[in-house]
Amino acid sequence: MKKKLLCALLALSMLFVLAACNGAPAENPGNNDAQTSGDTNTPGGAQTPDDTQAPADNGESQSEPEPAAPDDQAGLSGETEPEPAAPVEGAFKLGGTGPLTGGAAIYGNAAKNGAQIAADEINAAGGAVKFELRYEDDAHDAEKAVNAYNALKDWGMQISLGSVTSKPAEATSAESFADGIFSLTPSASSPATIAGKDNVFQMCFSDPNQGTASAQYIGMQNLAKSVAVIWKSDDVYSKGIRDTFLEEADAQGLDIVSDTTFSDGNATDFSVQLNDAKNNGAELVFLPMYYEPASLILAQASAMGYAPKWFGVDGMDGILTMQGFDASLAEGVMLLTPFNADATDDATAKFVAEYQRRFGETPNQFAADGYDCVYAYKQALEAANATPDMGAAALNDLMKAQFTSMTFRGLTGDEMTWDASGAVSKLPKGMVIQNGAYVGMD
Amino acid sequence: MKNRGFSPFRFLTYLLVIGAYAALQVLQARSELSATMRGMLVPICAYVVMAVSLNLTVGVLGELSLGHAGFMSVGAFLGTSTAIALQDRIPVAGVRLAVALVVAAIFAAVAGFLIGIPVLRLNGDYLAIVTLAFGEIIKAIFNNLYLGVDAKGVHVSLLEDATNTAETGRLIIQGPMGIGGIQKISTFTAGFVLIMISLIVIFNLVNSRAGRAIMAIRDNPIAAQSVGVNVVKYKMMAFVVSAALAGSAGALFAMNYSTVVANKFDFNTSILILVFVVLGGLGNMFGSIVAAAVLTILPEALRPIAEYRMLLYAVLLILMMLIANHPFVRGLFNRFKRTGQIQLEAGADETEGEVA
């Protein structure tokens, strides 16, 4: 008898947990905790702005993204709760997933913070289009990303910011294609994110695009003849760029003398890779990776007295503001990136100032992508005369029509257009690090 | 031999699974399930199968395995590849899923057998560490494996994509990028059927002659050997069955998402599944099922508290472990078990009969 009771109890407790999960989304549509206080755990130090202050005379002109919103929102404290606690009246529900915790948290939080600034600016300006933004944590994992996406669906998401990182984005974009929810990802750059999905668009370059552009750049500028590549073998981003780089390098007549890898577990000692590059006489080393391993490579190369030309990609952005990194090591590093926090145009300067005020660090490219995404949505929604009472399906059709026809000017590009595949077309900017700041190359 | 109390819980376990399935189906039909819950049904099924299959190794055989996610990985990659390769030949999704699950189970069983040859000659901590290494090896292999299928057949290469897959074919496993563009053919019903099959296999194995031999090895290997039990054979039997079930769970899991990467099945996943087993109770399948379901749902249920949820998850986990191990609670459990056993033994002798 007692045993039956126990079983009934266990079954009940299980049902209770199921019910709790089921009920959770319903009872917290107004709970914005999920998107606040991101600054409390934002990793990646940008607290040392000494190396970013030098005004860079870059040869680019980034123009204002859309009508300039009043620069401030009343009562922004810079620490928490920057947005209203109650749902914004008559706002579009805009949701996204990203790694807010875990190893890739720096990217997720940056995109989220950038998008939050844009949404707050737009809401404060009081136009026809307003946003209620919500980010859910996916911990850079496809399974959790789908869970996060579903949580956003329960919340009533009408348009989506997809996912921040590539693999989760591949999983969530398949979901949003199946559900007919329009998605514009700030930074998920793998081609598989948009392949075969007519309602998934990218704000960033796709990986192959970057590899090709880098090889072309090196070839055209005659930067080097013999090139070494060090890449991360278990990373989609790194591999995607490296593969197309090698292809295009062939076409450009570059000589790949060394091609070495590392992976998650052994990303601390690069002496083997560097010696291989050095012994094979590489004049230039191409580093398609994020900046943490790149910073170690630069430091170790300097320690062994190897000084080739260095060439990076947009993941290298952030190396100057990295805590504990001697920025002088990055002197002369070249990289292709769509965003430069030291640009002097008004829109960028305003965004960077606001970001520093609220989150205490210099925004990277992910933050700018997030910011641009929200403004691109604003432009598209206004042009389509969309209203917040429209369902996700109606918005899906409107957005598909808008994004394939409009031209958008943002922080990460002047004349961005999208084709029907969802890939963005914008020019990458060649940058070189001089005196601890990015300077545009031509 | 019934010291771990499977028998009293056996029918209740079936009952729980069927009851939960029926209840969820009704809720789904009345569209009262949230999107979050609907999205988690298949992963929960996969984790439940992982938990009960690991319980066979850890609880019944008594060997600590830290590489169970490795078998899940084998099943996920090879089962999904099979499903993709057969996409045109078998248009019916259900049949394709079944074939993929069976293929995944076979490959994982073969992997389990190969690993078992050296591993099962060890015991205790040594075995645990070797299984841990095995999990890492599997991860490294799939991170570097390229597998393409075209009209000429299957092409495999390591490290570099040297498969030369024809344009008309398809490169299925792409090294670190894993498998992309998977058709989502896993369903809750398939997950339910897989759980039922796992339970039938495990319960029948445990209550058979072989099962008693396996438990004798757990309780005292020397004594078991001295009465003529072939230790390696029975250890292998439990290990391979456990691996096969984990393989099909992996395939079920992978085909619920449009993409799968080898890094998903790392050490953390192995430990997560071990946590399900330990929390549910070693050798207790009922507990494993409840623990797997609760601990999969818990992080999602805690989503409203955002950043603090993983902290709270950890705290809850510690509390659950402490409470489940408290002498008072244990005493309570044991009393239930004993009375249940007496009742069942009196009333259910014919159903409880030996399957040997």
mmCIF file of C-alpha atoms in Angstrom, chain A residues 15 18-26 154, chain B residues 23-39 41:
data_model
loop_
_atom_site.group_PDB
_atom_site.id
_atom_site.type_symbol
_atom_site.label_atom_id
_atom_site.label_comp_id
_atom_site.label_asym_id
_atom_site.label_seq_id
_atom_site.Cartn_x
_atom_site.Cartn_y
_atom_site.Cartn_z
ATOM 1 C CA LEU A 15 3.783 15.729 -13.457
ATOM 2 C CA LEU A 18 6.168 18.967 -16.345
ATOM 3 C CA ALA A 19 3.426 21.365 -15.441
ATOM 4 C CA ALA A 20 5.883 23.862 -14.023
ATOM 5 C CA CYS A 21 7.781 23.837 -17.245
ATOM 6 C CA ASN A 22 4.598 24.131 -19.208
ATOM 7 C CA GLY A 23 3.278 26.974 -17.164
ATOM 8 C CA ALA A 24 6.462 28.952 -16.871
ATOM 9 C CA PRO A 25 6.224 30.816 -20.153
ATOM 10 C CA ALA A 26 2.671 31.830 -19.484
ATOM 11 C CA ASP A 154 6.013 30.242 -25.864
ATOM 12 C CA ALA B 23 -0.930 11.575 -20.592
ATOM 13 C CA LEU B 24 1.451 13.563 -22.769
ATOM 14 C CA GLN B 25 -0.252 12.377 -25.943
ATOM 15 C CA VAL B 26 -3.605 13.520 -24.601
ATOM 16 C CA LEU B 27 -2.149 16.885 -23.615
ATOM 17 C CA GLN B 28 -0.537 17.229 -27.018
ATOM 18 C CA ALA B 29 -3.751 16.345 -28.815
ATOM 19 C CA ARG B 30 -5.555 19.023 -26.835
ATOM 20 C CA SER B 31 -2.603 21.343 -27.620
ATOM 21 C CA GLU B 32 -2.052 22.114 -23.980
ATOM 22 C CA LEU B 33 1.672 21.462 -24.181
ATOM 23 C CA SER B 34 3.987 24.426 -24.506
ATOM 24 C CA ALA B 35 6.464 24.580 -27.366
ATOM 25 C CA THR B 36 9.271 24.093 -24.842
ATOM 26 C CA MET B 37 7.732 20.893 -23.569
ATOM 27 C CA ARG B 38 6.967 19.581 -27.044
ATOM 28 C CA GLY B 39 10.543 20.258 -28.074
ATOM 29 C CA LEU B 41 9.851 15.126 -25.522
#
